[in-house]
mmCIF file of C-alpha atoms and ligand atoms in Angstrom:
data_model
loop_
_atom_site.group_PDB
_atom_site.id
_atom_site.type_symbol
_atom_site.label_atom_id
_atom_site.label_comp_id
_atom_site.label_asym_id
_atom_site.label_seq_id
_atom_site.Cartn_x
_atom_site.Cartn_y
_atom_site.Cartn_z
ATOM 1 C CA UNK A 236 12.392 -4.437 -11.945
ATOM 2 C CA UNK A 237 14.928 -2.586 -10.096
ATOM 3 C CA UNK A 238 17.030 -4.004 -7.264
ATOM 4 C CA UNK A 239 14.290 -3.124 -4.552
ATOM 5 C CA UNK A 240 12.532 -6.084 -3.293
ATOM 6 C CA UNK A 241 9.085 -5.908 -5.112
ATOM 7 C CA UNK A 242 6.240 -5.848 -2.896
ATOM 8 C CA UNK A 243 3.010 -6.912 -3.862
ATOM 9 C CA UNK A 244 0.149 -6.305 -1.532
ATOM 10 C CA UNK A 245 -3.405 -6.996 -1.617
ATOM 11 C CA UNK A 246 -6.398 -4.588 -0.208
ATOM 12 C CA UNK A 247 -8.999 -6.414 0.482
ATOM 13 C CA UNK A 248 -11.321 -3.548 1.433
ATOM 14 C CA UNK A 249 -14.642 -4.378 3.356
ATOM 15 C CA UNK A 250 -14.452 -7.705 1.912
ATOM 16 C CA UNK A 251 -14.421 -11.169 3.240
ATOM 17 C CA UNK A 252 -15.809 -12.424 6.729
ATOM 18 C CA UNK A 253 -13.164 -15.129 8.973
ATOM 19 C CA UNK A 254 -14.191 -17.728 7.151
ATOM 20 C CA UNK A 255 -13.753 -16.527 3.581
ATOM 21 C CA UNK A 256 -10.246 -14.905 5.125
ATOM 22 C CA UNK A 257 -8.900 -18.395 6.279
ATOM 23 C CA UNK A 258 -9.998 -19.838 3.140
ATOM 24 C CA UNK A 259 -8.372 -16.963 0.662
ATOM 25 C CA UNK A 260 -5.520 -17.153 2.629
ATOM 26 C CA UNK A 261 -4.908 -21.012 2.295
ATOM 27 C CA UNK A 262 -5.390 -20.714 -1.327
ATOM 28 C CA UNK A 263 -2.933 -17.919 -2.064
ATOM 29 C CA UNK A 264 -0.501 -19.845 0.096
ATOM 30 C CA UNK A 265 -1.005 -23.284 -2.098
ATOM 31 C CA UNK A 266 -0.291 -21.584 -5.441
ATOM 32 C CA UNK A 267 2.266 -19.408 -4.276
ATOM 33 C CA UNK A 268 5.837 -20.479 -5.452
ATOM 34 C CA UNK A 269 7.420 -17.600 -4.161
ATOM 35 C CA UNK A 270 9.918 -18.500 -1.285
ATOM 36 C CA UNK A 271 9.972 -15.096 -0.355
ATOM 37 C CA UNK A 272 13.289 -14.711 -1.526
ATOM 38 C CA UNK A 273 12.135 -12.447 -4.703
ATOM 39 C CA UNK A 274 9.233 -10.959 -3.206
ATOM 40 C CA UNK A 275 7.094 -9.461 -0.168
ATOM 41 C CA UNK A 276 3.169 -10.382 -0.382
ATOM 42 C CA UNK A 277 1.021 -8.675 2.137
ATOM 43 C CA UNK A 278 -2.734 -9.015 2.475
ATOM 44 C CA UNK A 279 -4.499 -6.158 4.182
ATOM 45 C CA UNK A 280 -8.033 -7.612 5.345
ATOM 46 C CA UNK A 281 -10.839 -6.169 7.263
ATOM 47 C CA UNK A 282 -10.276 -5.251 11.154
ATOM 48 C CA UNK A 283 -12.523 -8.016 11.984
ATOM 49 C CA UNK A 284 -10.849 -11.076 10.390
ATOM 50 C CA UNK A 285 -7.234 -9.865 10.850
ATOM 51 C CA UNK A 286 -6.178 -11.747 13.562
ATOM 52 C CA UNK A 287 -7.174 -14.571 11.702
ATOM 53 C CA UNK A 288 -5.210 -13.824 8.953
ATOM 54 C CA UNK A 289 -2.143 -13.501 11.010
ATOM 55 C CA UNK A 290 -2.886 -16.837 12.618
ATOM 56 C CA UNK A 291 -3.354 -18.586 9.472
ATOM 57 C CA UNK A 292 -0.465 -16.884 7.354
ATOM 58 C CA UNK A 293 1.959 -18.289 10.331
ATOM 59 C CA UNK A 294 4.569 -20.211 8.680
ATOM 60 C CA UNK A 295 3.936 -18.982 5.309
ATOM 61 C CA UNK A 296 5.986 -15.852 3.451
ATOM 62 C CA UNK A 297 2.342 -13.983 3.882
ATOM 63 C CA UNK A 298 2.587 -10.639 5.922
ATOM 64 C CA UNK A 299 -0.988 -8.955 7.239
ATOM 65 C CA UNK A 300 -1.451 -5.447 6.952
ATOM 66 C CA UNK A 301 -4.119 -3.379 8.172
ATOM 67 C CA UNK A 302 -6.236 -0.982 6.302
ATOM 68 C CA UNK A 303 -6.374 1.680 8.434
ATOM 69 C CA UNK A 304 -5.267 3.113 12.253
ATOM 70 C CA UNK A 305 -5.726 6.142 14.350
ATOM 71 C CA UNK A 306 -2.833 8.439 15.725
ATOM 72 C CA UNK A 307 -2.902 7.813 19.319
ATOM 73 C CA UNK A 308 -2.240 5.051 21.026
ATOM 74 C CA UNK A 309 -5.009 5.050 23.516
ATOM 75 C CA UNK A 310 -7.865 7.399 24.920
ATOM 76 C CA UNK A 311 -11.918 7.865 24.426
ATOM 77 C CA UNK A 312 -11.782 7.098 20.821
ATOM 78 C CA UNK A 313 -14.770 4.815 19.728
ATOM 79 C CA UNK A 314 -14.835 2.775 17.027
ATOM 80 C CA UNK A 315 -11.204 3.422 16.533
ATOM 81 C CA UNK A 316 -8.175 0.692 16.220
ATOM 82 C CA UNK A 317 -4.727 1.838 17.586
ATOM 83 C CA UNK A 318 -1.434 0.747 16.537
ATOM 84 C CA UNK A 319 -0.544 -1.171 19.331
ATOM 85 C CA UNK A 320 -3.789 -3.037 19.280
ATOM 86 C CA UNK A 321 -2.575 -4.316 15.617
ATOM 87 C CA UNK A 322 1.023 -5.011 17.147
ATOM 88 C CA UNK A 323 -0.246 -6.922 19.730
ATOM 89 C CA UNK A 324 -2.325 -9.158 16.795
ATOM 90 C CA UNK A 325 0.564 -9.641 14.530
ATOM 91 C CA UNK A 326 -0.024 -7.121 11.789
ATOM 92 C CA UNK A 327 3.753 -6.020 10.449
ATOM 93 C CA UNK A 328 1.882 -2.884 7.846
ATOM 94 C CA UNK A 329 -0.805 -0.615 7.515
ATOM 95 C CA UNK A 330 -2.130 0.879 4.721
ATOM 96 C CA UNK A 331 -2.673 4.604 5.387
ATOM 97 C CA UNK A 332 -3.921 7.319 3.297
ATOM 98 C CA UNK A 333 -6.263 5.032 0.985
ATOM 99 C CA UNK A 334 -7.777 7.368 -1.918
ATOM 100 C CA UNK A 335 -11.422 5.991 -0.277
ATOM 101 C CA UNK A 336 -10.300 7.028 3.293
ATOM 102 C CA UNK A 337 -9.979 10.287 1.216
ATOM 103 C CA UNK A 338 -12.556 10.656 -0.150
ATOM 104 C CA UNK A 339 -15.482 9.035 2.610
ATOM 105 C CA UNK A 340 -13.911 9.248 5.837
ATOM 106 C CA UNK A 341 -12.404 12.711 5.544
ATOM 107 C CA UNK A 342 -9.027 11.628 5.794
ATOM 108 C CA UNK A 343 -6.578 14.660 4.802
ATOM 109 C CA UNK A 344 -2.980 15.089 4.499
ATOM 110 C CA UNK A 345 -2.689 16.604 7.723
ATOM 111 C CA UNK A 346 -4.229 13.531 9.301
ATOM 112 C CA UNK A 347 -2.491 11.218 7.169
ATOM 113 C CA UNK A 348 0.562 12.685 8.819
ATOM 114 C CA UNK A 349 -0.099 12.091 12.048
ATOM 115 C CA UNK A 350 -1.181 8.004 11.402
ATOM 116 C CA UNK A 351 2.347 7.606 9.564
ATOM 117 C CA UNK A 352 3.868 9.426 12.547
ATOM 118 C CA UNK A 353 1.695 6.157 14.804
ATOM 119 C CA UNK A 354 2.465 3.466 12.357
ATOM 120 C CA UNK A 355 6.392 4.633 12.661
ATOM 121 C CA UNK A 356 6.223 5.180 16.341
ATOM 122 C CA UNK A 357 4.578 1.989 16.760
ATOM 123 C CA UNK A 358 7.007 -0.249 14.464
ATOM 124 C CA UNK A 359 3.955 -1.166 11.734
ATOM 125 C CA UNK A 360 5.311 -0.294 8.188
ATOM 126 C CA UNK A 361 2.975 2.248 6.611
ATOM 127 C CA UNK A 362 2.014 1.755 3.079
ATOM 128 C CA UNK A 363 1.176 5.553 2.072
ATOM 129 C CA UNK A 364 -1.053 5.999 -0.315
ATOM 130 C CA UNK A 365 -1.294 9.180 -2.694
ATOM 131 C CA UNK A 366 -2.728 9.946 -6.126
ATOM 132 C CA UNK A 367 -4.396 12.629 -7.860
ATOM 133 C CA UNK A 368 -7.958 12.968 -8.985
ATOM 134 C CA UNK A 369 -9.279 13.185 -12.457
ATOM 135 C CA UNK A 370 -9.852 16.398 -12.509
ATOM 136 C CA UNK A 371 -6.586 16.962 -10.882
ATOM 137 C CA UNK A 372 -4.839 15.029 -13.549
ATOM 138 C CA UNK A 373 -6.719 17.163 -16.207
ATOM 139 C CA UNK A 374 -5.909 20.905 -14.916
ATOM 140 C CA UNK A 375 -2.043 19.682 -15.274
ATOM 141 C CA UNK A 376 -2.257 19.418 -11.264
ATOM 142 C CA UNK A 377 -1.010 16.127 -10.846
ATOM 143 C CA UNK A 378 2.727 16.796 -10.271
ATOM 144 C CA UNK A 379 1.593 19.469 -7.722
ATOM 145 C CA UNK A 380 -0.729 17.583 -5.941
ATOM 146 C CA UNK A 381 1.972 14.530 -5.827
ATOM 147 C CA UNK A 382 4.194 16.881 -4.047
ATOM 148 C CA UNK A 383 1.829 17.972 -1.575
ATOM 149 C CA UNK A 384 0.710 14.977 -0.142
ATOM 150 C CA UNK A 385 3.903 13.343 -0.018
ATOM 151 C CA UNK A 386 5.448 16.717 1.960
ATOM 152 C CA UNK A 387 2.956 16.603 4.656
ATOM 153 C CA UNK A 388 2.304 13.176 4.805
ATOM 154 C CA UNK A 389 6.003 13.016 6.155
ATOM 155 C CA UNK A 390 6.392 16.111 7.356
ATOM 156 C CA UNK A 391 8.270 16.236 10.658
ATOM 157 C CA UNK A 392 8.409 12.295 10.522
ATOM 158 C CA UNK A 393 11.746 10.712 11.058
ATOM 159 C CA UNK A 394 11.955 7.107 9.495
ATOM 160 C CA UNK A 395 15.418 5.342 10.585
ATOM 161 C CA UNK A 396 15.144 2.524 7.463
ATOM 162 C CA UNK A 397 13.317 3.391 4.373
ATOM 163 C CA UNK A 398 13.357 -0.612 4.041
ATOM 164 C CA UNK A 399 10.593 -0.046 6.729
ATOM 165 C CA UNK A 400 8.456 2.765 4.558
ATOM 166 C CA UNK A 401 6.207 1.814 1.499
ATOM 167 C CA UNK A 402 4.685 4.519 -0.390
ATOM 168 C CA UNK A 403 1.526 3.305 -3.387
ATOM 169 C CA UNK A 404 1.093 5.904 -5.892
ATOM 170 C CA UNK A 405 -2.422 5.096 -6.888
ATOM 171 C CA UNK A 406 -3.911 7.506 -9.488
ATOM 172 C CA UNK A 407 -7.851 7.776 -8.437
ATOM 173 C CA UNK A 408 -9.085 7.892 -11.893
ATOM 174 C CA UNK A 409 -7.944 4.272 -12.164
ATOM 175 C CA UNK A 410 -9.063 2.925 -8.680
ATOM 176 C CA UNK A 411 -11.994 0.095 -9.205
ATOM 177 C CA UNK A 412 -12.763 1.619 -12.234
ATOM 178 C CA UNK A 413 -10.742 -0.650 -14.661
ATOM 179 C CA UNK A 414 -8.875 2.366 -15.991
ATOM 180 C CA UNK A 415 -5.404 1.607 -15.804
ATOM 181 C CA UNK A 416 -2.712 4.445 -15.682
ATOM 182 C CA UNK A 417 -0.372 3.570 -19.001
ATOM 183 C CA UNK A 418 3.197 2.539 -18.173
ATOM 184 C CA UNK A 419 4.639 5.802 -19.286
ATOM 185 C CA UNK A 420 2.367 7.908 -17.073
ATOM 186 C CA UNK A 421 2.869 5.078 -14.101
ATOM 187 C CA UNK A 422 6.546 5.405 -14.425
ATOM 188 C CA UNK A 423 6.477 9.043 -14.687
ATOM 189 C CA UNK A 424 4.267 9.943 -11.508
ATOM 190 C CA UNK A 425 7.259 7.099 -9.654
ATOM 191 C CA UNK A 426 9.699 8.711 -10.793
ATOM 192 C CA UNK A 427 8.783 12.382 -9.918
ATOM 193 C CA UNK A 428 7.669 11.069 -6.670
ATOM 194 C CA UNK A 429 11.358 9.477 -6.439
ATOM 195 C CA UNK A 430 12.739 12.738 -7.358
ATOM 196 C CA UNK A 431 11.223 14.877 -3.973
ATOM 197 C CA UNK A 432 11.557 11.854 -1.958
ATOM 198 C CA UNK A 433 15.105 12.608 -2.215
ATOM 199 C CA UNK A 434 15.191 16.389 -2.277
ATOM 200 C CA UNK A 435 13.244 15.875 1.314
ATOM 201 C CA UNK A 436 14.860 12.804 2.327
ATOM 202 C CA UNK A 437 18.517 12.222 0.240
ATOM 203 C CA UNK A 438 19.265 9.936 -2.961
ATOM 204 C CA UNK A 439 20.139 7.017 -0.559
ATOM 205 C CA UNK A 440 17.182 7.230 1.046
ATOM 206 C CA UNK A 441 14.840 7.699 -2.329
ATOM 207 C CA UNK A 442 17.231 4.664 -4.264
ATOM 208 C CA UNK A 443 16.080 2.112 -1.295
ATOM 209 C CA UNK A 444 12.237 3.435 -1.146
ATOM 210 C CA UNK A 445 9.701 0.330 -2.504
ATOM 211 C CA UNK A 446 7.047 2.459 -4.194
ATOM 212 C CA UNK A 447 4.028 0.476 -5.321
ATOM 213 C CA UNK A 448 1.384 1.344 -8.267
ATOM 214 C CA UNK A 449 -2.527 0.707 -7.538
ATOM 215 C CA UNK A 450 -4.960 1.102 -10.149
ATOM 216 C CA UNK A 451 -6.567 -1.699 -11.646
ATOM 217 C CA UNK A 452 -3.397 -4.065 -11.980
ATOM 218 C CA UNK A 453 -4.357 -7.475 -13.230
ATOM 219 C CA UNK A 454 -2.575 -10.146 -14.126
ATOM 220 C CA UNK A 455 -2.485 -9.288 -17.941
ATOM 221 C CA UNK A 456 -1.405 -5.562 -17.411
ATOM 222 C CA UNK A 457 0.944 -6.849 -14.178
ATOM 223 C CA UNK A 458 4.289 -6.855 -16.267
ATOM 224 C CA UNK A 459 4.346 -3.915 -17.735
ATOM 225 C CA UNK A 460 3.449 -2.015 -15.084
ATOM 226 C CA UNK A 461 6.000 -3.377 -12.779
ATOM 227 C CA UNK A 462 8.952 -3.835 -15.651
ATOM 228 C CA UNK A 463 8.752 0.337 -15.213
ATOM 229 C CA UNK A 464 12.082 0.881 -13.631
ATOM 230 C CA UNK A 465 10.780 3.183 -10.768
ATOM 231 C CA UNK A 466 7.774 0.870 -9.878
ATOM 232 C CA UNK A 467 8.486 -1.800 -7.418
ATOM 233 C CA UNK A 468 5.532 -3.500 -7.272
ATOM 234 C CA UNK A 469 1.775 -3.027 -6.764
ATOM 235 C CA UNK A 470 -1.060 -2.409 -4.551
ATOM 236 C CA UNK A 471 -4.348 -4.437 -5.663
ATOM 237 C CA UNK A 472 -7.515 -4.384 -4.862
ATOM 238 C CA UNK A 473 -10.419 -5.752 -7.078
ATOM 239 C CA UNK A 474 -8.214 -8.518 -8.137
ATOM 240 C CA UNK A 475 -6.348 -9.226 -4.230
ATOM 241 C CA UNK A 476 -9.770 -10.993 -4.002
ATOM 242 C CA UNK A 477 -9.577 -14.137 -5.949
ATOM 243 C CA UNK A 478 -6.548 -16.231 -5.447
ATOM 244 C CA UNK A 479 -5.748 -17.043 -8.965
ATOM 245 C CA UNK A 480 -5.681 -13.474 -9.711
ATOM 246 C CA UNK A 481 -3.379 -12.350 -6.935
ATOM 247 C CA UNK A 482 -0.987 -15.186 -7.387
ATOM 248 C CA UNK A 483 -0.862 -14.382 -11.638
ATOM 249 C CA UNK A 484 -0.221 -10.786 -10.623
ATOM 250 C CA UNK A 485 2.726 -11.875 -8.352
ATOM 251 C CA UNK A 486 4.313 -14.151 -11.145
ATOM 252 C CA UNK A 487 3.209 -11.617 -14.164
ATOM 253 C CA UNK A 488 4.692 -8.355 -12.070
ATOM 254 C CA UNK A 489 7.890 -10.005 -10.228
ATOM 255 C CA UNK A 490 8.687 -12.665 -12.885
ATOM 256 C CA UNK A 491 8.411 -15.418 -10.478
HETATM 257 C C1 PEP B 1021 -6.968 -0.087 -4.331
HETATM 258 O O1 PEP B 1021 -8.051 -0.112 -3.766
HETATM 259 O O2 PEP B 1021 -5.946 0.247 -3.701
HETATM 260 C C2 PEP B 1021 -6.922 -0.463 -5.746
HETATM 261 C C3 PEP B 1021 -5.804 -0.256 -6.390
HETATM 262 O O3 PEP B 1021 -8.064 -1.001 -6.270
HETATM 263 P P1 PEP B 1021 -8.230 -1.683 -7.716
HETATM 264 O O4 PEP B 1021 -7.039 -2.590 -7.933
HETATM 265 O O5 PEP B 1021 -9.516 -2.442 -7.644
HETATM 266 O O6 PEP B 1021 -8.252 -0.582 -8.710
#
C-alpha cells in the first residue's frame, strides 16, 4: 500500500430500502476497528435511503456517497438529483461514470465530463469510474480506451486538491461477474492510468491521486489486489452488501 490514504468504498447499487440501510450501516459501524486514521470507508446507497445513511453514519468514520448526479444545478429536469440537493443531505462523494450508467442509462464520456465538472463545482468528491470492455480488452484496446475516458472525463475540469478526486478503474469483464482482474493486470491498468494522469495533470498531482480497483474484490482476493503499489484501495459492490464482507475487505485490503 502506498502512502495514499486507502479508500474503500461500497456501491450498493439499487439495493437496500431505509430500513435495511440503517441496519447495514449499524453493523459495518460495530465491526469496524478502523479509527479512520488508516482508512476512508464510504457507502454509496440508493437516492432514496441516503439521507438516512448520512443521519445514521453521524459520529462514525462512515462517509455517504451517492451513485449518481446530473450536471446542472437546477431547471425542468425530472427524475433527476442535483448536486446541491446531495450537499444539502450530507453526501461528501458521488460515484460518477459507473460501467452500468454506461452501459443502461447512456452515460458517455462527454456526459461524464460535465457531472465531474457538477460534483467539483459543487464540493462532492467524484469517484470516476472507467474500465474497458471485454471485447475491448481482447482487440489490445484497453490502454486506448483507458486514455480516452480519463481525457474527457476531465477535460477542461480544474480540480484545486487531488486529495478531493477519486478515480475506480473497474475493468467490466470483472464487474458482478466474479471474474477478478489478476494483480498484474490490476496494477498495470493503475499504473498506466497514473502515467497520463500526470502527463495531463503533473507527477505531484498523479503521486497524491487515490485510485481504487472494482471488480469482484472479496475479502479473500482483497490483499493482493490492494498490496499492488499503484492501487489504493477498492470499489465494491456485490460484497459492500453484507457487513462481514465489507468489513473483511477493509482489514484484508488496508491491513487493519
Ligand atoms: C461495482 O459495481 O462497482 C463492482 C465493482 O461490483 P462487484 O464488486 O460486484 O464486481
Amino acid at each position: 500500500m502506498s502512502e495514499r490514504k486507502p479508500i474503500v468504498a461500497g456501491n450498493w447499487k439499487m439495493h437496500n430500502n431505509t430500513v435495511e440501510t440503517r441496519n447495514l450501516i449499524r453493523e459495518i459501524v460495530k465491526k469496524v476497528k478502523n479509527s479512520g486514521e488508516q482508512c476512508e470507508i464510504i457507502v454509496a446507497p440508493p437516492f432514496t435511503s441516503t439521507a438516512h445513511a448520512v443521519e445514521e453514519a453521524k459520529g462514525s468514520i462512515i462517509q455517504i456517497s451517492a451513485q449518481d448526479l446530473f450536471w446542472e444545478d437546477k431547471g425542468a429536469f425530472t427524475g433527476e438529483i442535483s448536486g446541491p440537493m446531495l450537499k444539502e443531505i450530507g453526501c461528501s462523494h458521488v460515484v460518477i461514470g459507473h460501467s452500468e450508467r454506461r452501459q443502461y442509462f447512456c452515460e458517455t464520456d462527454e456526459t461524464v465530463n460535465k457531472k465531474i465538472g457538477a460534483s467539483i463545482r459543487n464540493r462532492l468528491i467524484p469517484i470516476f469510474c472507467l474500465g474497458e470492455t471485454l471485447t475491448e480488452r481482447e482487440a489490445g484496446a484497453t490502454f486506448n480506451v483507458l486514455k480516452r475516458q480519463l481525457a474527457q472525463g476531465l477535460n477542461a475540469i480544474e480540480i484545486q486538491n487531488p486529495v478531493n478526486f477519486v478515480i475506480a478503474y473497474e475493468p467490466v469483464w470483472a464487474i458482478g461477474t466474479g471474474k477478478t482482474a489478476s494483480p498484474e493486470q490490476a496494477q498495470e491498468a493503475h499504473a498506466f492510468l497514473r502515467k497520463e494522469l500526470a502527463n495531463l495533470r503533473g507527477e505531484s498531482f498523479a503521486v497524491q491521486t487515490r485510485i481504487l480497483y472494482g471488480g469482484s474484490v472479496k475479502p479473500d482476493n482483497a490483499r493482493e489486489l490492494m498490496g499492488c503499489p499503484d492501487i489504493d484501495g477498492g470499489l465494491i459492490g456485490g460484497a459492500s452488501l453484507k457487513a462481514v464482507d465489507f468489513v473483511g475487505i477493509i482489514e484484508q485490503g488496508t491491513g487493519i
